[in-house]
Amino acid sequence: MEHGEEPSLCAESAKVIARTRWKLLAKVLHKTEKENDESSSHHLVVPTTTTSRELYGLFEWAESESKVFWQDNCGQWLQCRSFNHPHFSLNVRFLINQFSIDELTGFNNTGNVCVWPSEEVLAYYCLKNNYVFKEKAVLELGGGMTCLASFAVAKTSDAILVACTDGNPASVENVKRIIEHNNLSSTCPITAQVLDWKNESSFREMESMWDVILCADCLFFDDGREALVDTMQRITTNNGLILIMAPRRGRTLDAFLELCQGKFDIYLDEEFDGDVTLSHQKKLLSSDYNSDHNYPLLVQLRKR
C-alpha cells in the first residue's frame, strides 16, 4: 500500500464506522418500541459502537459483502485490517445488546462498550513487534469483547499459546465467537476464559505460567488496581514481560506504577512508535481531544 493512499482509506474507514453506528442505533430503537417500557429507568439501550471516537486510525474497519455472515441477532461483524500489515485481517464481532446500568458501570464491564484507543494501539504494537512473542505463552488481561492484541499475536507471531481473558462472561463468549469464525485455533492454540483478578480462584492454577502479559487501559479503577498488580506478579514467569498500554488519566497511571515498585523493573515510554506519535500530534490540533484520557503510554514491566 502506498503511503499516500492512507488518508483516503482512513476517511473511508470512518464512513463505514459511522454507517455501522447508525444501523445499530436503528436496530436497537426498533427493538425497543416493541418492548413495553422494558428499557425504563432500570435499563439503558446501548447500540454498541465499533470504536470510540478517539481511535488513532491504525486499522481499517470495513463491512463485508456477506451480509448474512456479518449480521446476527446479538452482534455486528466487521472486518479489521491493518494499513501497514496487509497480512493481518480479522473478522470482529461487536455486541448489540440492552445493558443494565450496573452492567455498563461495573468493574468488569467497560470492555463491552467499544474498542478503546489503548486497545487499538496495543494491538498495533503487537503487530509491529511480533518477534517478542516467539515461542512464548501469552495472556491478555481485561481484553474486553474483542481482545484485539491477543488476536494480533495469535495471527502474526510464533507464540506457542495465547489466552484471551476478561472478567465479564459476555465479553468472553463474544471472543469465543470471534475465535470460531476466524478459525484461529488452526494456526495457534488460543483460548478465551473468564479471569477476574479480584477473584483468586479464577487464576489460582496459572501461577508463574505466562511469559508475556498484555493489558490495555485497565488501571483506572481504584478498587481493582492492587489486585491487578498482584495477579500480574503471580501468573508471570520469572523474568516475564508485561506490556501495558494506558493513558495517564490524572494520577491513575502513577498510582499503578507506585504499586509496582519493588516487584517489577519498570520502563515507561511516551513515544514508542512513530505512527502512533504522528496520529497523536494531529489529534492535538483538535480542541476536544483529551490526551490525558486517551493517549496511551507504553509500560513495560519485568518480573523480579
Short mmCIF file of the C-alpha atoms (twelve columns), coordinates in Angstrom:
data_MODEL
# 
_entry.id   MODEL 
# 
loop_
_atom_site.group_PDB 
_atom_site.id 
_atom_site.type_symbol 
_atom_site.label_atom_id 
_atom_site.label_alt_id 
_atom_site.label_comp_id 
_atom_site.label_asym_id 
_atom_site.label_seq_id 
_atom_site.Cartn_x 
_atom_site.Cartn_y 
_atom_site.Cartn_z 
_atom_site.pdbx_PDB_model_num 
ATOM 1   C CA . MET A 1   0.000   0.000   0.000  1 
ATOM 2   C CA . GLU A 2   1.359   3.380   -0.926 1 
ATOM 3   C CA . HIS A 3   1.820   5.837   1.892  1 
ATOM 4   C CA . GLY A 4   -0.119  8.472   0.010  1 
ATOM 5   C CA . GLU A 5   -3.248  6.284   -0.016 1 
ATOM 6   C CA . GLU A 6   -3.650  6.159   3.755  1 
ATOM 7   C CA . PRO A 7   -5.676  9.368   4.264  1 
ATOM 8   C CA . SER A 8   -8.393  8.286   1.831  1 
ATOM 9   C CA . LEU A 9   -8.535  4.832   3.383  1 
ATOM 10  C CA . CYS A 10  -8.825  6.372   6.857  1 
ATOM 11  C CA . ALA A 11  -11.678 8.537   5.642  1 
ATOM 12  C CA . GLU A 12  -13.473 5.573   4.120  1 
ATOM 13  C CA . SER A 13  -12.991 3.544   7.288  1 
ATOM 14  C CA . ALA A 14  -14.507 6.377   9.322  1 
ATOM 15  C CA . LYS A 15  -17.537 6.421   6.993  1 
ATOM 16  C CA . VAL A 16  -18.018 2.675   7.468  1 
ATOM 17  C CA . ILE A 17  -17.878 3.047   11.235 1 
ATOM 18  C CA . ALA A 18  -20.389 5.896   11.150 1 
ATOM 19  C CA . ARG A 19  -22.780 3.906   8.950  1 
ATOM 20  C CA . THR A 20  -22.496 0.936   11.278 1 
ATOM 21  C CA . ARG A 21  -23.322 3.050   14.314 1 
ATOM 22  C CA . TRP A 22  -26.498 4.360   12.670 1 
ATOM 23  C CA . LYS A 23  -27.518 0.826   11.677 1 
ATOM 24  C CA . LEU A 24  -27.047 -0.402  15.228 1 
ATOM 25  C CA . LEU A 25  -28.982 2.561   16.605 1 
ATOM 26  C CA . ALA A 26  -31.867 1.925   14.227 1 
ATOM 27  C CA . LYS A 27  -31.914 -1.767  15.099 1 
ATOM 28  C CA . VAL A 28  -31.951 -1.168  18.844 1 
ATOM 29  C CA . LEU A 29  -34.593 1.564   18.663 1 
ATOM 30  C CA . HIS A 30  -36.822 -0.643  16.538 1 
ATOM 31  C CA . LYS A 31  -36.499 -3.405  19.095 1 
ATOM 32  C CA . THR A 32  -37.203 -1.023  21.958 1 
ATOM 33  C CA . GLU A 33  -40.543 0.119   20.530 1 
ATOM 34  C CA . LYS A 34  -41.837 -3.429  20.920 1 
ATOM 35  C CA . GLU A 35  -40.725 -3.990  24.495 1 
ATOM 36  C CA . ASN A 36  -43.380 -2.119  26.504 1 
ATOM 37  C CA . ASP A 37  -41.146 0.020   28.648 1 
ATOM 38  C CA . GLU A 38  -38.652 -2.762  29.424 1 
ATOM 39  C CA . SER A 39  -35.950 -0.172  28.800 1 
ATOM 40  C CA . SER A 40  -37.191 2.038   31.619 1 
ATOM 41  C CA . SER A 41  -35.096 3.660   34.334 1 
ATOM 42  C CA . HIS A 42  -33.568 0.249   35.106 1 
ATOM 43  C CA . HIS A 43  -32.022 -0.235  31.682 1 
ATOM 44  C CA . LEU A 44  -30.208 1.743   29.057 1 
ATOM 45  C CA . VAL A 45  -30.430 0.706   25.429 1 
ATOM 46  C CA . VAL A 46  -26.913 0.921   24.071 1 
ATOM 47  C CA . PRO A 47  -26.168 0.478   20.380 1 
ATOM 48  C CA . THR A 48  -22.639 -0.783  20.801 1 
ATOM 49  C CA . THR A 49  -20.395 1.312   18.586 1 
ATOM 50  C CA . THR A 50  -17.475 -0.401  16.968 1 
ATOM 51  C CA . THR A 51  -14.937 2.087   18.226 1 
ATOM 52  C CA . SER A 52  -14.570 5.100   20.443 1 
ATOM 53  C CA . ARG A 53  -14.223 8.380   18.566 1 
ATOM 54  C CA . GLU A 54  -10.661 8.877   19.798 1 
ATOM 55  C CA . LEU A 55  -9.035  5.991   17.912 1 
ATOM 56  C CA . TYR A 56  -5.824  6.703   16.045 1 
ATOM 57  C CA . GLY A 57  -6.741  5.267   12.644 1 
ATOM 58  C CA . LEU A 58  -4.245  2.401   12.811 1 
ATOM 59  C CA . PHE A 59  -6.741  -0.138  11.472 1 
ATOM 60  C CA . GLU A 60  -9.363  -0.102  8.764  1 
ATOM 61  C CA . TRP A 61  -12.842 -1.297  9.736  1 
ATOM 62  C CA . ALA A 62  -14.874 -2.457  6.753  1 
ATOM 63  C CA . GLU A 63  -18.184 -4.142  6.046  1 
ATOM 64  C CA . SER A 64  -18.161 -7.475  4.270  1 
ATOM 65  C CA . GLU A 65  -20.028 -8.382  1.106  1 
ATOM 66  C CA . SER A 66  -21.508 -11.318 3.012  1 
ATOM 67  C CA . LYS A 67  -24.400 -9.605  4.796  1 
ATOM 68  C CA . VAL A 68  -25.700 -12.916 6.171  1 
ATOM 69  C CA . PHE A 69  -22.456 -13.602 7.985  1 
ATOM 70  C CA . TRP A 70  -21.835 -10.071 9.149  1 
ATOM 71  C CA . GLN A 71  -25.103 -9.521  10.980 1 
ATOM 72  C CA . ASP A 72  -26.672 -11.772 13.600 1 
ATOM 73  C CA . ASN A 73  -29.227 -11.367 16.358 1 
ATOM 74  C CA . CYS A 74  -26.814 -10.152 19.030 1 
ATOM 75  C CA . GLY A 75  -23.772 -8.912  17.168 1 
ATOM 76  C CA . GLN A 76  -22.467 -6.838  14.296 1 
ATOM 77  C CA . TRP A 77  -19.475 -8.148  12.357 1 
ATOM 78  C CA . LEU A 78  -16.804 -6.005  10.732 1 
ATOM 79  C CA . GLN A 79  -13.513 -6.870  9.129  1 
ATOM 80  C CA . CYS A 80  -10.437 -5.373  10.767 1 
ATOM 81  C CA . ARG A 81  -7.412  -4.823  8.541  1 
ATOM 82  C CA . SER A 82  -4.061  -3.161  9.081  1 
ATOM 83  C CA . PHE A 83  -2.866  -0.427  6.730  1 
ATOM 84  C CA . ASN A 84  0.791   -1.306  7.229  1 
ATOM 85  C CA . HIS A 85  0.431   -5.057  7.744  1 
ATOM 86  C CA . PRO A 86  -1.688  -6.427  4.864  1 
ATOM 87  C CA . HIS A 87  -1.228  -9.990  6.131  1 
ATOM 88  C CA . PHE A 88  -3.393  -9.162  9.146  1 
ATOM 89  C CA . SER A 89  -7.140  -9.477  8.697  1 
ATOM 90  C CA . LEU A 90  -9.685  -10.385 11.350 1 
ATOM 91  C CA . ASN A 91  -13.463 -10.764 11.454 1 
ATOM 92  C CA . VAL A 92  -14.581 -8.992  14.633 1 
ATOM 93  C CA . ARG A 93  -17.970 -9.248  16.317 1 
ATOM 94  C CA . PHE A 94  -19.305 -6.309  18.324 1 
ATOM 95  C CA . LEU A 95  -22.083 -6.810  20.830 1 
ATOM 96  C CA . ILE A 96  -25.519 -5.320  20.244 1 
ATOM 97  C CA . ASN A 97  -27.464 -5.575  23.443 1 
ATOM 98  C CA . GLN A 98  -29.610 -3.973  26.080 1 
ATOM 99  C CA . PHE A 99  -27.444 -3.429  29.143 1 
ATOM 100 C CA . SER A 100 -28.479 -2.639  32.682 1 
ATOM 101 C CA . ILE A 101 -26.883 0.394   34.296 1 
ATOM 102 C CA . ASP A 102 -24.911 -1.925  36.574 1 
ATOM 103 C CA . GLU A 103 -23.616 -3.868  33.577 1 
ATOM 104 C CA . LEU A 104 -22.306 -0.690  31.995 1 
ATOM 105 C CA . THR A 105 -20.702 0.831   35.071 1 
ATOM 106 C CA . GLY A 106 -19.408 -2.243  36.872 1 
ATOM 107 C CA . PHE A 107 -15.739 -3.091  37.291 1 
ATOM 108 C CA . ASN A 108 -15.672 -5.772  34.595 1 
ATOM 109 C CA . ASN A 109 -17.889 -4.118  32.006 1 
ATOM 110 C CA . THR A 110 -16.156 -1.210  30.275 1 
ATOM 111 C CA . GLY A 111 -14.861 -3.547  27.554 1 
ATOM 112 C CA . ASN A 112 -18.414 -4.274  26.437 1 
ATOM 113 C CA . VAL A 113 -18.969 -0.748  25.130 1 
ATOM 114 C CA . CYS A 114 -16.433 -0.245  22.334 1 
ATOM 115 C CA . VAL A 115 -12.817 -0.571  21.247 1 
ATOM 116 C CA . TRP A 116 -10.743 1.942   23.215 1 
ATOM 117 C CA . PRO A 117 -7.619  3.766   21.977 1 
ATOM 118 C CA . SER A 118 -5.247  1.816   24.235 1 
ATOM 119 C CA . GLU A 119 -6.571  -1.474  22.880 1 
ATOM 120 C CA . GLU A 120 -6.125  -0.309  19.299 1 
ATOM 121 C CA . VAL A 121 -2.569  0.881   19.980 1 
ATOM 122 C CA . LEU A 122 -1.574  -2.261  21.886 1 
ATOM 123 C CA . ALA A 123 -2.770  -4.459  19.021 1 
ATOM 124 C CA . TYR A 124 -0.812  -2.345  16.556 1 
ATOM 125 C CA . TYR A 125 2.291   -2.518  18.747 1 
ATOM 126 C CA . CYS A 126 1.993   -6.310  18.878 1 
ATOM 127 C CA . LEU A 127 1.807   -6.487  15.081 1 
ATOM 128 C CA . LYS A 128 4.956   -4.395  14.640 1 
ATOM 129 C CA . ASN A 129 6.873   -6.213  17.355 1 
ATOM 130 C CA . ASN A 130 5.637   -9.761  16.922 1 
ATOM 131 C CA . TYR A 131 9.151   -11.172 17.396 1 
ATOM 132 C CA . VAL A 132 8.677   -10.507 21.125 1 
ATOM 133 C CA . PHE A 133 6.207   -13.393 21.322 1 
ATOM 134 C CA . LYS A 134 8.223   -16.095 19.552 1 
ATOM 135 C CA . GLU A 135 7.890   -19.384 21.454 1 
ATOM 136 C CA . LYS A 136 6.149   -17.568 24.317 1 
ATOM 137 C CA . ALA A 137 2.950   -18.266 26.239 1 
ATOM 138 C CA . VAL A 138 0.926   -15.049 26.049 1 
ATOM 139 C CA . LEU A 139 -2.109  -13.944 28.080 1 
ATOM 140 C CA . GLU A 140 -4.182  -10.779 27.814 1 
ATOM 141 C CA . LEU A 141 -5.845  -9.384  30.939 1 
ATOM 142 C CA . GLY A 142 -9.056  -7.364  30.627 1 
ATOM 143 C CA . GLY A 143 -9.254  -7.770  26.862 1 
ATOM 144 C CA . GLY A 144 -12.931 -6.820  26.646 1 
ATOM 145 C CA . MET A 145 -15.232 -8.048  23.914 1 
ATOM 146 C CA . THR A 146 -12.593 -8.095  21.147 1 
ATOM 147 C CA . CYS A 147 -9.139  -8.851  22.653 1 
ATOM 148 C CA . LEU A 148 -7.524  -7.282  19.579 1 
ATOM 149 C CA . ALA A 149 -3.992  -7.534  20.964 1 
ATOM 150 C CA . SER A 150 -4.382  -11.263 21.613 1 
ATOM 151 C CA . PHE A 151 -5.558  -11.825 18.054 1 
ATOM 152 C CA . ALA A 152 -2.694  -9.782  16.641 1 
ATOM 153 C CA . VAL A 153 -0.303  -12.083 18.489 1 
ATOM 154 C CA . ALA A 154 -2.134  -15.268 17.526 1 
ATOM 155 C CA . LYS A 155 -2.297  -14.390 13.821 1 
ATOM 156 C CA . THR A 156 1.154   -12.948 13.205 1 
ATOM 157 C CA . SER A 157 3.647   -14.314 15.736 1 
ATOM 158 C CA . ASP A 158 5.162   -17.678 16.629 1 
ATOM 159 C CA . ALA A 159 3.647   -17.760 20.102 1 
ATOM 160 C CA . ILE A 160 3.114   -21.247 21.487 1 
ATOM 161 C CA . LEU A 161 -0.128  -20.344 23.274 1 
ATOM 162 C CA . VAL A 162 -2.432  -17.333 23.520 1 
ATOM 163 C CA . ALA A 163 -5.143  -16.823 26.135 1 
ATOM 164 C CA . CYS A 164 -7.811  -14.109 25.859 1 
ATOM 165 C CA . THR A 165 -9.292  -13.208 29.238 1 
ATOM 166 C CA . ASP A 166 -11.752 -10.752 30.726 1 
ATOM 167 C CA . GLY A 167 -13.769 -10.552 33.926 1 
ATOM 168 C CA . ASN A 168 -17.070 -10.329 32.054 1 
ATOM 169 C CA . PRO A 169 -18.604 -13.613 30.801 1 
ATOM 170 C CA . ALA A 170 -20.469 -11.821 27.981 1 
ATOM 171 C CA . SER A 171 -17.195 -10.439 26.635 1 
ATOM 172 C CA . VAL A 172 -15.543 -13.855 26.851 1 
ATOM 173 C CA . GLU A 173 -18.398 -15.538 24.985 1 
ATOM 174 C CA . ASN A 174 -18.089 -12.917 22.243 1 
ATOM 175 C CA . VAL A 175 -14.352 -13.559 21.967 1 
ATOM 176 C CA . LYS A 176 -15.052 -17.283 21.627 1 
ATOM 177 C CA . ARG A 177 -17.328 -16.487 18.680 1 
ATOM 178 C CA . ILE A 178 -14.543 -14.464 17.067 1 
ATOM 179 C CA . ILE A 179 -12.085 -17.338 17.529 1 
ATOM 180 C CA . GLU A 180 -14.553 -19.768 15.989 1 
ATOM 181 C CA . HIS A 181 -15.426 -17.643 12.947 1 
ATOM 182 C CA . ASN A 182 -11.780 -16.881 12.173 1 
ATOM 183 C CA . ASN A 183 -10.704 -20.497 12.662 1 
ATOM 184 C CA . LEU A 184 -7.816  -19.190 14.754 1 
ATOM 185 C CA . SER A 185 -7.203  -22.404 16.670 1 
ATOM 186 C CA . SER A 186 -5.877  -23.984 13.468 1 
ATOM 187 C CA . THR A 187 -2.905  -21.580 13.355 1 
ATOM 188 C CA . CYS A 188 -2.123  -21.049 17.040 1 
ATOM 189 C CA . PRO A 189 -3.512  -22.626 20.216 1 
ATOM 190 C CA . ILE A 190 -5.825  -19.875 21.507 1 
ATOM 191 C CA . THR A 191 -8.413  -19.908 24.271 1 
ATOM 192 C CA . ALA A 192 -10.875 -17.489 25.866 1 
ATOM 193 C CA . GLN A 193 -11.844 -17.642 29.519 1 
ATOM 194 C CA . VAL A 194 -13.097 -15.578 32.413 1 
ATOM 195 C CA . LEU A 195 -10.334 -14.195 34.618 1 
ATOM 196 C CA . ASP A 196 -11.226 -11.738 37.347 1 
ATOM 197 C CA . TRP A 197 -8.078  -10.508 39.054 1 
ATOM 198 C CA . LYS A 198 -10.161 -9.653  42.141 1 
ATOM 199 C CA . ASN A 199 -11.109 -13.327 42.445 1 
ATOM 200 C CA . GLU A 200 -8.089  -15.509 43.207 1 
ATOM 201 C CA . SER A 201 -9.889  -18.717 42.289 1 
ATOM 202 C CA . SER A 202 -10.060 -17.641 38.648 1 
ATOM 203 C CA . PHE A 203 -6.262  -17.666 38.237 1 
ATOM 204 C CA . ARG A 204 -5.025  -19.951 41.026 1 
ATOM 205 C CA . GLU A 205 -3.865  -22.604 38.527 1 
ATOM 206 C CA . MET A 206 -1.840  -20.075 36.496 1 
ATOM 207 C CA . GLU A 207 0.984   -19.453 38.963 1 
ATOM 208 C CA . SER A 208 4.187   -18.489 37.069 1 
ATOM 209 C CA . MET A 209 2.686   -19.763 33.804 1 
ATOM 210 C CA . TRP A 210 2.782   -16.858 31.325 1 
ATOM 211 C CA . ASP A 211 5.878   -15.491 29.585 1 
ATOM 212 C CA . VAL A 212 4.134   -12.325 28.340 1 
ATOM 213 C CA . ILE A 213 1.117   -10.487 29.760 1 
ATOM 214 C CA . LEU A 214 -0.818  -7.942  27.684 1 
ATOM 215 C CA . CYS A 215 -3.065  -5.298  29.223 1 
ATOM 216 C CA . ALA A 216 -4.811  -2.247  27.735 1 
ATOM 217 C CA . ASP A 217 -6.345  0.598   29.777 1 
ATOM 218 C CA . CYS A 218 -7.172  -1.398  32.907 1 
ATOM 219 C CA . LEU A 219 -5.549  0.822   35.531 1 
ATOM 220 C CA . PHE A 220 -8.189  3.416   36.335 1 
ATOM 221 C CA . PHE A 221 -10.388 1.560   38.869 1 
ATOM 222 C CA . ASP A 222 -9.032  2.337   42.328 1 
ATOM 223 C CA . ASP A 223 -10.551 -0.761  43.900 1 
ATOM 224 C CA . GLY A 224 -9.000  -3.142  41.354 1 
ATOM 225 C CA . ARG A 225 -5.514  -1.727  40.912 1 
ATOM 226 C CA . GLU A 226 -3.770  -3.564  43.755 1 
ATOM 227 C CA . ALA A 227 -5.375  -6.868  42.767 1 
ATOM 228 C CA . LEU A 228 -4.230  -6.358  39.184 1 
ATOM 229 C CA . VAL A 229 -0.607  -5.871  40.248 1 
ATOM 230 C CA . ASP A 230 -0.792  -8.955  42.471 1 
ATOM 231 C CA . THR A 231 -2.282  -11.054 39.678 1 
ATOM 232 C CA . MET A 232 0.384   -9.961  37.205 1 
ATOM 233 C CA . GLN A 233 3.143   -10.837 39.646 1 
ATOM 234 C CA . ARG A 234 1.707   -14.261 40.425 1 
ATOM 235 C CA . ILE A 235 0.905   -15.527 36.935 1 
ATOM 236 C CA . THR A 236 4.012   -14.244 35.131 1 
ATOM 237 C CA . THR A 237 7.099   -16.432 34.777 1 
ATOM 238 C CA . ASN A 238 10.380  -15.393 36.361 1 
ATOM 239 C CA . ASN A 239 11.743  -12.504 34.291 1 
ATOM 240 C CA . GLY A 240 8.430   -12.493 32.436 1 
ATOM 241 C CA . LEU A 241 7.400   -9.431  30.401 1 
ATOM 242 C CA . ILE A 242 4.252   -7.370  30.915 1 
ATOM 243 C CA . LEU A 243 3.204   -4.939  28.171 1 
ATOM 244 C CA . ILE A 244 0.663   -2.309  29.207 1 
ATOM 245 C CA . MET A 245 -0.919  0.489   27.194 1 
ATOM 246 C CA . ALA A 246 -2.686  3.074   29.313 1 
ATOM 247 C CA . PRO A 247 -3.259  6.829   29.385 1 
ATOM 248 C CA . ARG A 248 -2.254  8.842   32.443 1 
ATOM 249 C CA . ARG A 249 -5.871  9.677   33.451 1 
ATOM 250 C CA . GLY A 250 -4.818  12.073  36.151 1 
ATOM 251 C CA . ARG A 251 -2.811  10.094  38.707 1 
ATOM 252 C CA . THR A 252 -4.177  6.626   37.918 1 
ATOM 253 C CA . LEU A 253 -1.123  5.505   35.931 1 
ATOM 254 C CA . ASP A 254 1.234   6.882   38.569 1 
ATOM 255 C CA . ALA A 255 -0.738  5.130   41.307 1 
ATOM 256 C CA . PHE A 256 -0.377  1.824   39.455 1 
ATOM 257 C CA . LEU A 257 3.362   2.285   38.977 1 
ATOM 258 C CA . GLU A 258 3.786   3.059   42.671 1 
ATOM 259 C CA . LEU A 259 2.257   -0.330  43.475 1 
ATOM 260 C CA . CYS A 260 4.707   -1.983  41.064 1 
ATOM 261 C CA . GLN A 261 7.758   -0.602  42.857 1 
ATOM 262 C CA . GLY A 262 9.909   -3.393  44.287 1 
ATOM 263 C CA . LYS A 263 8.000   -6.096  42.400 1 
ATOM 264 C CA . PHE A 264 8.972   -5.284  38.819 1 
ATOM 265 C CA . ASP A 265 11.610  -3.439  36.861 1 
ATOM 266 C CA . ILE A 266 9.651   -0.571  35.310 1 
ATOM 267 C CA . TYR A 267 10.130  1.078   31.907 1 
ATOM 268 C CA . LEU A 268 7.841   3.922   30.783 1 
ATOM 269 C CA . ASP A 269 7.862   5.191   27.198 1 
ATOM 270 C CA . GLU A 270 5.738   8.075   25.917 1 
ATOM 271 C CA . GLU A 271 6.934   7.919   22.271 1 
ATOM 272 C CA . PHE A 272 7.248   4.236   21.474 1 
ATOM 273 C CA . ASP A 273 6.006   4.218   17.868 1 
ATOM 274 C CA . GLY A 274 6.331   6.816   15.107 1 
ATOM 275 C CA . ASP A 275 2.906   6.108   13.577 1 
ATOM 276 C CA . VAL A 276 1.120   6.480   16.900 1 
ATOM 277 C CA . THR A 277 3.051   9.630   17.775 1 
ATOM 278 C CA . LEU A 278 2.197   11.226  14.419 1 
ATOM 279 C CA . SER A 279 -1.508  10.453  14.789 1 
ATOM 280 C CA . HIS A 280 -1.445  11.785  18.347 1 
ATOM 281 C CA . GLN A 281 0.175   15.041  17.212 1 
ATOM 282 C CA . LYS A 282 -2.535  15.527  14.597 1 
ATOM 283 C CA . LYS A 283 -5.236  14.991  17.199 1 
ATOM 284 C CA . LEU A 284 -3.669  17.614  19.446 1 
ATOM 285 C CA . LEU A 285 -4.865  20.203  16.914 1 
ATOM 286 C CA . SER A 286 -8.459  19.416  17.895 1 
ATOM 287 C CA . SER A 287 -9.864  21.312  20.865 1 
ATOM 288 C CA . ASP A 288 -11.984 18.355  22.024 1 
ATOM 289 C CA . TYR A 289 -9.098  15.868  22.138 1 
ATOM 290 C CA . ASN A 290 -8.131  14.972  25.707 1 
ATOM 291 C CA . SER A 291 -4.684  13.403  25.565 1 
ATOM 292 C CA . ASP A 292 -4.611  12.768  29.318 1 
ATOM 293 C CA . HIS A 293 -7.614  10.467  28.996 1 
ATOM 294 C CA . ASN A 294 -6.858  8.953   25.601 1 
ATOM 295 C CA . TYR A 295 -3.193  8.916   24.589 1 
ATOM 296 C CA . PRO A 296 -1.709  5.622   25.799 1 
ATOM 297 C CA . LEU A 297 1.797   5.320   27.199 1 
ATOM 298 C CA . LEU A 298 3.725   2.075   26.968 1 
ATOM 299 C CA . VAL A 299 4.626   0.483   30.287 1 
ATOM 300 C CA . GLN A 300 6.959   -2.493  30.271 1 
ATOM 301 C CA . LEU A 301 7.335   -4.487  33.477 1 
ATOM 302 C CA . ARG A 302 9.890   -7.216  34.103 1 
ATOM 303 C CA . LYS A 303 9.166   -9.525  36.983 1 
ATOM 304 C CA . ARG A 304 11.976  -9.583  39.523 1 
# 
